[in-house]
Coordinates of C-alpha atoms and ligand atoms in Angstrom, one line a residue:
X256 CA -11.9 90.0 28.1
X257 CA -13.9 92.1 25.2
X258 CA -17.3 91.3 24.7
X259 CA -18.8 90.5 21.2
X260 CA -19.7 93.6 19.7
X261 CA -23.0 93.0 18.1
X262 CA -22.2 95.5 15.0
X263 CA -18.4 93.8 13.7
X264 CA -17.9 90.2 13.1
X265 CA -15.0 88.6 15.0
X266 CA -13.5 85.0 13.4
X267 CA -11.2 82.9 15.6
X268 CA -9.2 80.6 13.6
X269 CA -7.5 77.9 15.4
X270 CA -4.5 76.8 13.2
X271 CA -1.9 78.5 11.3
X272 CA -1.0 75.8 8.8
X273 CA -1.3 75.0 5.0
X274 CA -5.2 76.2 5.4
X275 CA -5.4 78.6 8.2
X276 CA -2.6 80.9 7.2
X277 CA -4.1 81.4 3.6
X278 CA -7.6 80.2 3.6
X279 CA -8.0 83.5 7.0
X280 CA -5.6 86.0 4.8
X281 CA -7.7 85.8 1.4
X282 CA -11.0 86.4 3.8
X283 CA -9.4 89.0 5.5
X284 CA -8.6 91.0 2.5
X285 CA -11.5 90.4 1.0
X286 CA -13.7 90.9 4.1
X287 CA -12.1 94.3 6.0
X288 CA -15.2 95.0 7.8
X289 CA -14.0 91.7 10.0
X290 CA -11.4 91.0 12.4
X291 CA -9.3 87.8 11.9
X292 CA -7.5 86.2 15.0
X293 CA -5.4 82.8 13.7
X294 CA -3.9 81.0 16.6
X295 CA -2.0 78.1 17.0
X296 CA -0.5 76.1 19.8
X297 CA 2.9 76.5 17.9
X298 CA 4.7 79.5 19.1
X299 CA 7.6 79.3 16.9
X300 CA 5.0 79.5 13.6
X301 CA 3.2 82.3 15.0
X302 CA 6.4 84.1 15.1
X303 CA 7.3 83.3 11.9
X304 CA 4.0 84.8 10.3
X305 CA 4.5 87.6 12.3
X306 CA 8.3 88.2 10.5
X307 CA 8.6 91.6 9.1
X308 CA 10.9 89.6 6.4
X309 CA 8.0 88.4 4.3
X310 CA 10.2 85.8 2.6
X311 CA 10.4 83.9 5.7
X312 CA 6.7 83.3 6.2
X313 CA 6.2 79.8 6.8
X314 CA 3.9 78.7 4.2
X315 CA 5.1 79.8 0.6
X316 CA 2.3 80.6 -1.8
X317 CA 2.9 82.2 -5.0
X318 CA 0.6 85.6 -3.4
X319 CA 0.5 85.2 -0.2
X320 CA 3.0 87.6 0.9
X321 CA 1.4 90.4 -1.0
X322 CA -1.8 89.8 0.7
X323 CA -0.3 89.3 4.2
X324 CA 1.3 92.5 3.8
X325 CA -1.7 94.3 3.3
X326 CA -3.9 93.0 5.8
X327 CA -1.7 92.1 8.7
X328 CA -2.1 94.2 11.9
X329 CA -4.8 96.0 10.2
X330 CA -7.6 93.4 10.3
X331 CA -5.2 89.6 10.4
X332 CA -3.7 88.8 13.1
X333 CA -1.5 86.0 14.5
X334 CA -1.3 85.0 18.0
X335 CA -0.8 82.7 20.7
X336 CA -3.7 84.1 22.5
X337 CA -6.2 81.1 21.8
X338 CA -8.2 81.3 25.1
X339 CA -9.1 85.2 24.2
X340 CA -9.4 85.0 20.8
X341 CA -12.0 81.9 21.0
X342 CA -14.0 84.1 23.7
X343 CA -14.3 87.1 21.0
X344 CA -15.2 85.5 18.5
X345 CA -18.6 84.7 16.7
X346 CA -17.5 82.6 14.2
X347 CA -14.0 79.8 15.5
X348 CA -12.9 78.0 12.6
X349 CA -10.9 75.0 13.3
X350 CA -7.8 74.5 10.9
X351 CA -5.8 72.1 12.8
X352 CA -4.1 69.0 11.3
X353 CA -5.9 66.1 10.7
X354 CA -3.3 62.9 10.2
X355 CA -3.6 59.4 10.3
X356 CA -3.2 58.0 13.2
X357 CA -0.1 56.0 14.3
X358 CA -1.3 54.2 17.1
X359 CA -4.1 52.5 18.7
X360 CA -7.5 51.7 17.1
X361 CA -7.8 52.0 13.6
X362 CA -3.8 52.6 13.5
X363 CA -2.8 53.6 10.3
X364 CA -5.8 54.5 8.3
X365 CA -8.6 55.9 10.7
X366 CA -7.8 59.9 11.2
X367 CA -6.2 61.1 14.6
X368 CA -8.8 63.4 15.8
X369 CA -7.3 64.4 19.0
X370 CA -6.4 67.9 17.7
X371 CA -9.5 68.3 16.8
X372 CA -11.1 67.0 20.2
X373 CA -8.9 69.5 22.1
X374 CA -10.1 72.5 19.8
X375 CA -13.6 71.5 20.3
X376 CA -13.2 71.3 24.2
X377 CA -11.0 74.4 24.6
X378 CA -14.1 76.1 22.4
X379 CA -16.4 74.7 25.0
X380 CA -14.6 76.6 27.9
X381 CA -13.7 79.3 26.8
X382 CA -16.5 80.6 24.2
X383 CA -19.2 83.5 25.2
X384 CA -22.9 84.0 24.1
X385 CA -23.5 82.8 20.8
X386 CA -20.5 80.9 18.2
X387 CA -20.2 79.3 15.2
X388 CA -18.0 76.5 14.9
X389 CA -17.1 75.5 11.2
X390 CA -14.7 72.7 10.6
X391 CA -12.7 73.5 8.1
X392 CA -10.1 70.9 8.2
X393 CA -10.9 67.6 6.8
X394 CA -12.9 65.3 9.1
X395 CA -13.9 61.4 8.6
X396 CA -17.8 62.1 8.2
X397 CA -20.5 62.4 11.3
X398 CA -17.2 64.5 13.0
X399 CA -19.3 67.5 13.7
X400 CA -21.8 64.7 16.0
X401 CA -18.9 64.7 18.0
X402 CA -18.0 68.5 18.2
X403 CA -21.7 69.1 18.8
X404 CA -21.7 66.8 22.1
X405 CA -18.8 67.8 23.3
X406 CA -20.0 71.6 23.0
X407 CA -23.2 71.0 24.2
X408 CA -22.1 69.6 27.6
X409 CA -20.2 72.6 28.7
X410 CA -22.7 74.8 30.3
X411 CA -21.2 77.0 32.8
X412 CA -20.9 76.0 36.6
X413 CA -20.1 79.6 38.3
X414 CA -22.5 82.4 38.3
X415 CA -23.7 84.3 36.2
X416 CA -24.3 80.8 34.8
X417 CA -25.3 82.3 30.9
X418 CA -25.9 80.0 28.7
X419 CA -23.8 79.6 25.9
X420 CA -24.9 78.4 22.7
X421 CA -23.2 77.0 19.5
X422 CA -24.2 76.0 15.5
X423 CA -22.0 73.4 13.9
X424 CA -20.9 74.0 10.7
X425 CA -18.9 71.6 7.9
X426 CA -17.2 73.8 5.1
X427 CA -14.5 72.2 3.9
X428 CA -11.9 73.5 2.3
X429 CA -10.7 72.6 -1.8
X430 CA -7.4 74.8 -1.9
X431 CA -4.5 72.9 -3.7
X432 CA -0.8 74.0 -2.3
X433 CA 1.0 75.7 -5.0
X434 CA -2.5 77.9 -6.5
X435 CA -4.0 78.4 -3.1
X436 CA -4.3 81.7 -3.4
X437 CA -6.0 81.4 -6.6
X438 CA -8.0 78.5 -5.5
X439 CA -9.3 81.0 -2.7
X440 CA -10.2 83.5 -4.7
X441 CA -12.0 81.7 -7.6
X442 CA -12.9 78.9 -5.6
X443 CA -15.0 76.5 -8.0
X444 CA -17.6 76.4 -5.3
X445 CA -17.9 77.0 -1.3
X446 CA -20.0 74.0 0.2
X447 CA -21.4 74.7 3.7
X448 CA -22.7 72.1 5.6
X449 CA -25.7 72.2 8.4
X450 CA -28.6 72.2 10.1
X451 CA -29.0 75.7 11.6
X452 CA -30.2 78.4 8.8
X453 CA -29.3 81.2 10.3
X454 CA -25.4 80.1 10.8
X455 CA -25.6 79.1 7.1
X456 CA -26.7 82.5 6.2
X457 CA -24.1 84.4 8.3
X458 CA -21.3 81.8 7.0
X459 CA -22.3 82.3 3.3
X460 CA -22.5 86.1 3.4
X461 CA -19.0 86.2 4.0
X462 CA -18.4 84.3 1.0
X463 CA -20.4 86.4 -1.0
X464 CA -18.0 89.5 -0.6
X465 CA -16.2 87.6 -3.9
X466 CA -18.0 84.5 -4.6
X467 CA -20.6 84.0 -6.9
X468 CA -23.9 83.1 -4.7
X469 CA -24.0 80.6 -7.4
X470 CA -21.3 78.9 -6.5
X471 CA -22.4 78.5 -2.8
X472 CA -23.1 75.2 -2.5
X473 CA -25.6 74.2 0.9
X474 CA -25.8 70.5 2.0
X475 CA -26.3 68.6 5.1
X476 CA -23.4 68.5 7.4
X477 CA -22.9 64.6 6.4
X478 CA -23.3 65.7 2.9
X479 CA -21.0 68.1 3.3
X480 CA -17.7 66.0 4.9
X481 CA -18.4 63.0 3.1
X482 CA -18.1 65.3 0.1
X483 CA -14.1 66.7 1.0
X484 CA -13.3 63.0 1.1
X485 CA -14.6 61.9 -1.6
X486 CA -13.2 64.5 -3.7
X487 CA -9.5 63.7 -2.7
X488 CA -10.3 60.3 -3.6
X489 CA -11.8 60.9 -7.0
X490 CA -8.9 63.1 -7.8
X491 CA -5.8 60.4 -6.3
X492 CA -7.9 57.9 -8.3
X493 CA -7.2 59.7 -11.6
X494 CA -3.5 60.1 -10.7
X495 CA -3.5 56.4 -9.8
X496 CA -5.5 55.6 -13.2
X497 CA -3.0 57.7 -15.3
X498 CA 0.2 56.1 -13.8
X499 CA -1.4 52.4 -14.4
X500 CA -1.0 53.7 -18.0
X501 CA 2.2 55.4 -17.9
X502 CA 3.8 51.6 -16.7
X503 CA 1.3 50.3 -20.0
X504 CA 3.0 52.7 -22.3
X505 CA 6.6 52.0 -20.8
X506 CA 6.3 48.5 -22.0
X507 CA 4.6 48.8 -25.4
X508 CA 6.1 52.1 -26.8
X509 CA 2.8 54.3 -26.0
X510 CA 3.5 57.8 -25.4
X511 CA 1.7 59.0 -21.9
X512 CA 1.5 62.4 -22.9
X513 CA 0.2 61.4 -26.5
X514 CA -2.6 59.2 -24.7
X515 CA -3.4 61.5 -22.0
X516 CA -4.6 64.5 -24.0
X517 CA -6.3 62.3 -26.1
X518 CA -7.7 60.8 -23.1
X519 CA -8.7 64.3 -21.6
X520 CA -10.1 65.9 -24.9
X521 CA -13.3 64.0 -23.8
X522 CA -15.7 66.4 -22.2
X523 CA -16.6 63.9 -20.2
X524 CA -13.1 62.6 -18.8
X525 CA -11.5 66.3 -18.7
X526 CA -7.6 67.0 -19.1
X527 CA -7.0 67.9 -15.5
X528 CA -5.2 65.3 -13.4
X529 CA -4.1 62.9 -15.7
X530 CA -0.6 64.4 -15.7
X531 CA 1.6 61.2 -14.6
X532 CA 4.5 60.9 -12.6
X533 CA 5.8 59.4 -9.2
X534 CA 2.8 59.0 -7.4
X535 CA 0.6 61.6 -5.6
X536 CA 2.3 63.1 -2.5
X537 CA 1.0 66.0 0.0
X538 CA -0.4 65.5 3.4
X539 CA -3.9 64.8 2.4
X540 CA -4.7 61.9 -0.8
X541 CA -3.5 59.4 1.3
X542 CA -4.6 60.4 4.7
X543 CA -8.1 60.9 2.9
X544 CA -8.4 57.8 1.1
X545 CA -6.7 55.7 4.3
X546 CA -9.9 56.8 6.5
X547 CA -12.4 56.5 3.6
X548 CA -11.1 53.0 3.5
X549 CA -11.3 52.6 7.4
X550 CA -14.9 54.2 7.4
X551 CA -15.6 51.9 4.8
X552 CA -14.5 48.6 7.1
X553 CA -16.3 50.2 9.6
X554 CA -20.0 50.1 7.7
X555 CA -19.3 47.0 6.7
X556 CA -18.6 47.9 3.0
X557 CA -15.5 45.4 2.3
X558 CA -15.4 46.0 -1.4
X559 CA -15.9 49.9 -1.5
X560 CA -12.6 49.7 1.4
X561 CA -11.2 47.4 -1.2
X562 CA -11.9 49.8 -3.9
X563 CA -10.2 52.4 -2.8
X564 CA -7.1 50.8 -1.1
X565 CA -6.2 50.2 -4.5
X566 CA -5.9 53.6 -5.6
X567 CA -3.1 53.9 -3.3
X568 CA -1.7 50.2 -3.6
X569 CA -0.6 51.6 -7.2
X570 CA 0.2 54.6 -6.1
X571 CA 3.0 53.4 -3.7
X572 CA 3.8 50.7 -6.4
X573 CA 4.4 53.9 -8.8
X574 CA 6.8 55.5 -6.1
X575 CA 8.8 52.3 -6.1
X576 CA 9.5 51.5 -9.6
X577 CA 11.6 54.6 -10.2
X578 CA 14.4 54.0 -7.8
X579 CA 14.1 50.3 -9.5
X580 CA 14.2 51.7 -13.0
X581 CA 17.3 54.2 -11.9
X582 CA 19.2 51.0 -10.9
X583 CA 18.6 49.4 -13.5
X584 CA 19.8 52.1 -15.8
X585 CA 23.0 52.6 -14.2
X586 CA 24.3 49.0 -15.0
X587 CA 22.2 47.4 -11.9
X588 CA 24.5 49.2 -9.2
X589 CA 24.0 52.5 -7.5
X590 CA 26.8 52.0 -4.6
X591 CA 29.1 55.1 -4.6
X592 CA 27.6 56.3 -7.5
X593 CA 26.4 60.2 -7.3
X594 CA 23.0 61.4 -8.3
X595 CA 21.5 64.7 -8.4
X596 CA 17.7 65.0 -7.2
X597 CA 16.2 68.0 -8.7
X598 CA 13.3 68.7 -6.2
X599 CA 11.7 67.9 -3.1
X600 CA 8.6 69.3 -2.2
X601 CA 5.5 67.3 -3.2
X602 CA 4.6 69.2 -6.2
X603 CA 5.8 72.7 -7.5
X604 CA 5.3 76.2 -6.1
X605 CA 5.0 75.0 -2.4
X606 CA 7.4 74.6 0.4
X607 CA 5.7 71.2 1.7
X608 CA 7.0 67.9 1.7
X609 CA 4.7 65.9 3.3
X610 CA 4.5 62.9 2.2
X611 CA 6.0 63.6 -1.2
X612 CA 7.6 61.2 -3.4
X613 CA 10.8 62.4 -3.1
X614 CA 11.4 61.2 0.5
X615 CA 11.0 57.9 -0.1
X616 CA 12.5 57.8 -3.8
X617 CA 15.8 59.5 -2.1
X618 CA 15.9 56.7 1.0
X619 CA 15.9 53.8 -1.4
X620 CA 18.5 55.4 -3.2
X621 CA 20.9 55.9 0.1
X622 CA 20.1 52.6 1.1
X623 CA 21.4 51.6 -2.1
X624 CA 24.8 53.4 -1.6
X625 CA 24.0 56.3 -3.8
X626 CA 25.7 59.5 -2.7
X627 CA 22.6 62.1 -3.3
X628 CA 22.9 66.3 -4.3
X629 CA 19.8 67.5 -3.6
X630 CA 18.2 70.8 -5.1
X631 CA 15.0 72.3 -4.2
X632 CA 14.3 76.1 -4.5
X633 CA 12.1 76.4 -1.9
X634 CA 12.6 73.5 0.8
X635 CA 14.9 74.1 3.4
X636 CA 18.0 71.8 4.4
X637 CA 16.5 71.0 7.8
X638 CA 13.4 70.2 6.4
X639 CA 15.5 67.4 4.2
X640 CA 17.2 66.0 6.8
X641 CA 14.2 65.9 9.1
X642 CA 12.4 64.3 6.0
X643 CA 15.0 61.4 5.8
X644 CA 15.5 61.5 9.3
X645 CA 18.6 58.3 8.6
X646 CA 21.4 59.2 11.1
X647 CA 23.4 56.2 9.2
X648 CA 23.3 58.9 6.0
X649 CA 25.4 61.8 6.3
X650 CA 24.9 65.1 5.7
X651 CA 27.3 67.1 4.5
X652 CA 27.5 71.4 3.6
X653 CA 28.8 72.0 0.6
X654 CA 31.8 73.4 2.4
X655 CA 32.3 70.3 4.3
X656 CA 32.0 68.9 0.8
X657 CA 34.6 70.6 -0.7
X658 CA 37.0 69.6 1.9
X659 CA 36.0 66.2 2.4
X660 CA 34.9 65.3 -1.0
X661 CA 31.7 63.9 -0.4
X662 CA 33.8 60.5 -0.3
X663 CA 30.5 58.2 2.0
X664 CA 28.5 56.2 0.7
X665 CA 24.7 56.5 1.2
X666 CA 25.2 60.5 1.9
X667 CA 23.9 63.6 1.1
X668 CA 24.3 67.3 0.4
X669 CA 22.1 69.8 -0.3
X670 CA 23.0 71.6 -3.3
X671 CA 22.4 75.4 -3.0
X672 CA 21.9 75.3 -7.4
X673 CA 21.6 73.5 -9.6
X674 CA 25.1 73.6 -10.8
X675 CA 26.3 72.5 -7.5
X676 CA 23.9 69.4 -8.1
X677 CA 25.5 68.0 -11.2
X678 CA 29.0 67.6 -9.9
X679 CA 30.3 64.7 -11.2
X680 CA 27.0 63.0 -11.0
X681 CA 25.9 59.7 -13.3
X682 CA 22.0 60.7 -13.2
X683 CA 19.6 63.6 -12.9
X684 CA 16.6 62.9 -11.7
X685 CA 13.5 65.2 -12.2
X686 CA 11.0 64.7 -9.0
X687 CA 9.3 67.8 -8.7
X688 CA 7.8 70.1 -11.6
X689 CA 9.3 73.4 -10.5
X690 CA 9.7 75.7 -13.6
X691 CA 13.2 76.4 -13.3
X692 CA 13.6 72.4 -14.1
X693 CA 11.7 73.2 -17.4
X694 CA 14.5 75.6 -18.2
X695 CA 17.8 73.6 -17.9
X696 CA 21.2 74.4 -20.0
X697 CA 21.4 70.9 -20.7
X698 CA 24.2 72.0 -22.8
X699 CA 26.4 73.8 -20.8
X700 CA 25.4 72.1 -17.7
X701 CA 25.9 68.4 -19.2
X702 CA 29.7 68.5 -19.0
X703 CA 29.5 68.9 -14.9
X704 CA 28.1 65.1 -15.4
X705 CA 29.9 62.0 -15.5
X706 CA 29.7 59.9 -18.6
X707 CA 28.0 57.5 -19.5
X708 CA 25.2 59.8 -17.8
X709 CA 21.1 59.3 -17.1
X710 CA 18.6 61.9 -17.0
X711 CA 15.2 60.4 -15.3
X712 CA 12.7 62.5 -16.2
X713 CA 9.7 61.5 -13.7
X714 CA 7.8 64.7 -14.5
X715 CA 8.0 64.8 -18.4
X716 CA 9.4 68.3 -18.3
X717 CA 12.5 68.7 -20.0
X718 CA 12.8 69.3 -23.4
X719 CA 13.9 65.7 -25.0
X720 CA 15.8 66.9 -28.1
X721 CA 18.2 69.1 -25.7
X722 CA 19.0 66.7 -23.7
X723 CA 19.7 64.0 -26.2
X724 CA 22.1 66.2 -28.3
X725 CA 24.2 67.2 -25.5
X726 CA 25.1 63.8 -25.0
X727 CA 22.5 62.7 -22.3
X728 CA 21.0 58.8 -22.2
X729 CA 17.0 59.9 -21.4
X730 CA 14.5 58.4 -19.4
X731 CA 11.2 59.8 -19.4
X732 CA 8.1 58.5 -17.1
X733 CA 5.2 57.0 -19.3
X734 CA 7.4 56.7 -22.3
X735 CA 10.8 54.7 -21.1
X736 CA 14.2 55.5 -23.1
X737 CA 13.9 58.2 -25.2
X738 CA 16.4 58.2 -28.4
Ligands
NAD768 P1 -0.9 72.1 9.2 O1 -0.3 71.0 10.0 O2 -0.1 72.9 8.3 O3 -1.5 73.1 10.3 C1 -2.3 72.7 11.4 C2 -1.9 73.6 12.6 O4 -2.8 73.4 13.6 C3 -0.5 73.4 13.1 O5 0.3 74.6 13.0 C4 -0.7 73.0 14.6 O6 0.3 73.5 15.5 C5 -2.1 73.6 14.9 N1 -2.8 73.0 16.0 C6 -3.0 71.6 16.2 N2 -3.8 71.5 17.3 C7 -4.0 72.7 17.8 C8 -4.7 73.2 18.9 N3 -5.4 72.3 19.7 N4 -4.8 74.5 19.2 C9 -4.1 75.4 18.3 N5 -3.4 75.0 17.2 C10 -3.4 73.7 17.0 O7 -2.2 71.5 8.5 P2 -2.9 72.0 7.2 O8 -2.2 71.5 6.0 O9 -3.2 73.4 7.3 O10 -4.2 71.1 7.2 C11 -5.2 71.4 8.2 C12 -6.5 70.6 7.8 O11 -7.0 71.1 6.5 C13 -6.3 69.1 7.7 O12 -7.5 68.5 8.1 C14 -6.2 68.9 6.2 O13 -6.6 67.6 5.8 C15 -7.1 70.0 5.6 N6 -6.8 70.5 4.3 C16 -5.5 70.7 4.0 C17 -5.2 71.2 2.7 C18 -3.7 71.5 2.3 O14 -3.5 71.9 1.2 N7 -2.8 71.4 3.2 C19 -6.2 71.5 1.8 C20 -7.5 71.3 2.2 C21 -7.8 70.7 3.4
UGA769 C1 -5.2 68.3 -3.1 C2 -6.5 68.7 -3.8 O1 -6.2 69.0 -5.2 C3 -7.2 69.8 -3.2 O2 -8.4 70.1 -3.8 C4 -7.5 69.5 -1.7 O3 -8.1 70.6 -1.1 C5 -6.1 69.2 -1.0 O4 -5.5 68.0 -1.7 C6 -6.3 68.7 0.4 O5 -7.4 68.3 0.8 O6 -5.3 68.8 1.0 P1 -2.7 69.2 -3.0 O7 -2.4 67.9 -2.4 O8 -2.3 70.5 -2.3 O9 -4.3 69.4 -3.2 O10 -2.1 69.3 -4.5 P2 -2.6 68.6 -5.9 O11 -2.4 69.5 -7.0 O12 -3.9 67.9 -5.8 O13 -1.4 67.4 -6.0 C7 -1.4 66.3 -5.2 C8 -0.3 65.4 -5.7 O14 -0.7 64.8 -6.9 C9 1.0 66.0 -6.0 O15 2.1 65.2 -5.6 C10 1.0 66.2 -7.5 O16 2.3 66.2 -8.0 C11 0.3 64.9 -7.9 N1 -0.4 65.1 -9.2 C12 -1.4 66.0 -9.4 C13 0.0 64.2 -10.3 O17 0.9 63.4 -10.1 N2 -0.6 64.3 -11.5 C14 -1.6 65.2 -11.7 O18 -2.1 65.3 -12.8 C15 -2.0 66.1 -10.6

């Protein structure tokens, strides 16, 4: 085992997700003076960072690759070496996953914290001298009491008995999937959380190799995590807000785009976020909110719980209505009719589907006897099927499809373009903003569809006129039939 070497800093990070993979790459670029160790219990992701075929990394980030190319092996590296790397390091951040828990108290909505537990102990064990433990994932607040206990109690019990000594820090990250990269590197502020000075300092000095000291926020360490929550909520809120109004303008012929940038051109309401469309996805809004509202139960605030349980009430309201609306349209039956989902993923320019509106969207539509083509440019066809995990729905190659033609009800395939999608299909539907969706040859691509045919446009990115005059009945979130 190395020793710390008093002159270089060493950062551990435990957790080569979303966060860890990025969030450690952008530092290590910008910090080359300090060596980066990301490990993770998952041996088949450390293997895939380490691909020489940068195409296969397994986050995508519009970026990332050009980074990881630079700095990997030189001062980034990516191991299953946790036990070493956590005993070389002065600074272990903890990047693990964070998810609602499934089972047991607080099932549901409280956050499962036994990743982070584990971390904390394995730090406690196998740390040296002097660390810094910053939690960087996203922790229901007073987290870091718990870290800090379960630290402090692990003195060691063989000679030469040194004492080892930790500072707890909160510094939450803000990334979004999709700009992370950018998000890193212009970050609209840092906020670091504490009690210890001194671990503050050496935390924010690595910032300051490309942040603005401006921009370095310092709090208490409850400030600080109640802070990441709250910010996921205010931000679902908006989305929520916005897609009350899309349903408004669907009823009374208001246009959502009209009203949301006249909405947004007050300085005081701002045009981000109020961009409406199936409900939020991603791994975090609702896993936020969901222990907000726990936490919330748990002080005894009913109505603030209340509150925000409504944010995502009408945001899984929002994710039902389309499949409803999609019926609807297609003469109140979907059985054995064909439709082509244009995206997966959560949003654009990420490979993540957690939790995005697509998975459920695309099981009410199988349940419904709808024979689904689904494109994506960057999701994988194992990631689908996991996703809709239904072994009642096939899943057929498009070889297989050829040959069998795709005769099941409730099936799907997954459509290598977007060609292959509109096959014979009676609807489009838009689910994800991806840019090549923005680009369609409604035209030429138009006659592949079945007539009467619907296009769904749950994004509001198509181009109306185009795909009106090449035939196409149009159905556009926060606006309704469009003629
Ligand atoms: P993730 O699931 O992509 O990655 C977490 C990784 O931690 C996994 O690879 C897992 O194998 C590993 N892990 C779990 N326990 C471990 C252990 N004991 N030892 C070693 N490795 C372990 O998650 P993510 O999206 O990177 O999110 C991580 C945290 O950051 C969450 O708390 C999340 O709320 C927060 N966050 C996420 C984002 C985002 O955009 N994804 C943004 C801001 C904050
Ligand atoms: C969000 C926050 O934006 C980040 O600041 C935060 O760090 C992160 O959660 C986290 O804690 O994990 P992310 O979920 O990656 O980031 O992506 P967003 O851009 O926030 O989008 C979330 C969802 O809201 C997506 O499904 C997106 O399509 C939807 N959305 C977003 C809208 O429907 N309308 C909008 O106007 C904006």
């Amino acid at each position: 085992m190395k020793k710390k070497d008093s002159q270089k800093t060493n950062i551990c990070c435990i957790g080569a997700g979303y966060v860890g993979g990025p969030t450690m790459s952008v530092i290590a670029e910008k910090c080359p003076y300090i060596t980066i160790n990301v490990v993770d219990l998952n041996q088949e992701r450390i293997a895939a960072w380490n691909k020489k075929d940068l195409s296969k990394l397994p986050v995508f980030e519009p970026g990332l690759s050009k980074i990881i190319e630079k700095v990997r092996g030189k001062n980034l590296f990516f191991s299953t070496d946790i036990d070493n790397s956590i005993a070389i390091a002065d600074i272990v951040f903890i990047c693990v996953n964070t998810p609602t828990k499934v089972k047991g108290l607080g099932a549901g909505r409280a956050s499962d914290l036994k990743w982070v537990e584990s971390c904390a102990r394995r730090v406690a064990s196998k740390s040296t001298g002097h660390t810094i433990v910053v939690e960087k994932s996203t922790m229901p607040v007073r987290t870091a009491e718990t870290i800090k206990i379960i630290l402090q109690s692990s003195q060691p019990m063989n000679p030469p008995y040194k004492e080892k000594t930790f500072s707890v820090l909160s510094n939450p990250e803000f990334l979004a999937e999709g700009t992370a990269i950018k998000d890193l590197e212009k970050p609209d502020r840092v906020l670091i959380g504490g009690d210890d000075e001194k671990a503050i300092e050496k935390l924010a000095e690595i910032y300051r190799n490309w942040v603005d000291n401006k921009k370095i926020l310092k709090t208490n360490l409850w400030s600080s995590e109640l802070t990441k929550l709250s910010a996921n909520a205010f931000l679902a809120q908006r989305i929520s807000s916005i897609n009350s109004i899309s349903a408004f303008c669907e009823v009374t012929g208001g246009n959502i785009i009209e009203v949301s940038k006249a909405i947004g051109t007050d300085k005081r309401i701002g045009k981000q976020f109020l961009r409406a469309g199936p409900g939020f996805g991603g791994s975090c809004f609702k896993k936020d909110i969901l222990n907000l509202v726990y936490l919330s139960e748990y002080y005894g605030l009913n109505e603030v719980a209340n509150y925000w349980q409504s944010v995502i009430n009408l945001n899984n309201w929002q994710n039902q209505r389309i499949s409803r609306i999609v019926i609807d349209k297609l003469f109140g039956t979907i059985s054995g009719k064909s439709l082509a989902i244009l995206g997966f993923s959560f949003k654009a320019n990420t490979n993540d589907t957690r939790e995005s509106p697509s998975i459920n969207i695309a099981k009410d539509l199988l349940e419904e006897g709808a024979k689904l083509r689904i494109h994506d440019p960057k999701v994988s066809i194992d990631q689908i099927e996991k996703d809709l995990n239904l072994i009642e729905f096939n899943k057929l190659t498009d070889k297989e499809q050829s040959k069998q033609e795709f005769s099941n009800q409730g099936s799907w395939i997954f459509a290598e373009t977007i060609e292959k999608a509109f096959m014979d299909v009676d609807a489009v539907l838009v689910l994800t903003e991806w840019e090549e969706y923005t680009n369609i040859q409604w035209k030429k691509l138009s006659k592949l569809l079945r007539t009467p045919a619907w296009v769904f446009d749950v994004r509001s990115i198509v181009e109306p006129n185009t795909v009106i005059q090449s035939g196409l009945q149009l159905w556009r979130i926060g606006e309704g039939s469009v003629s």
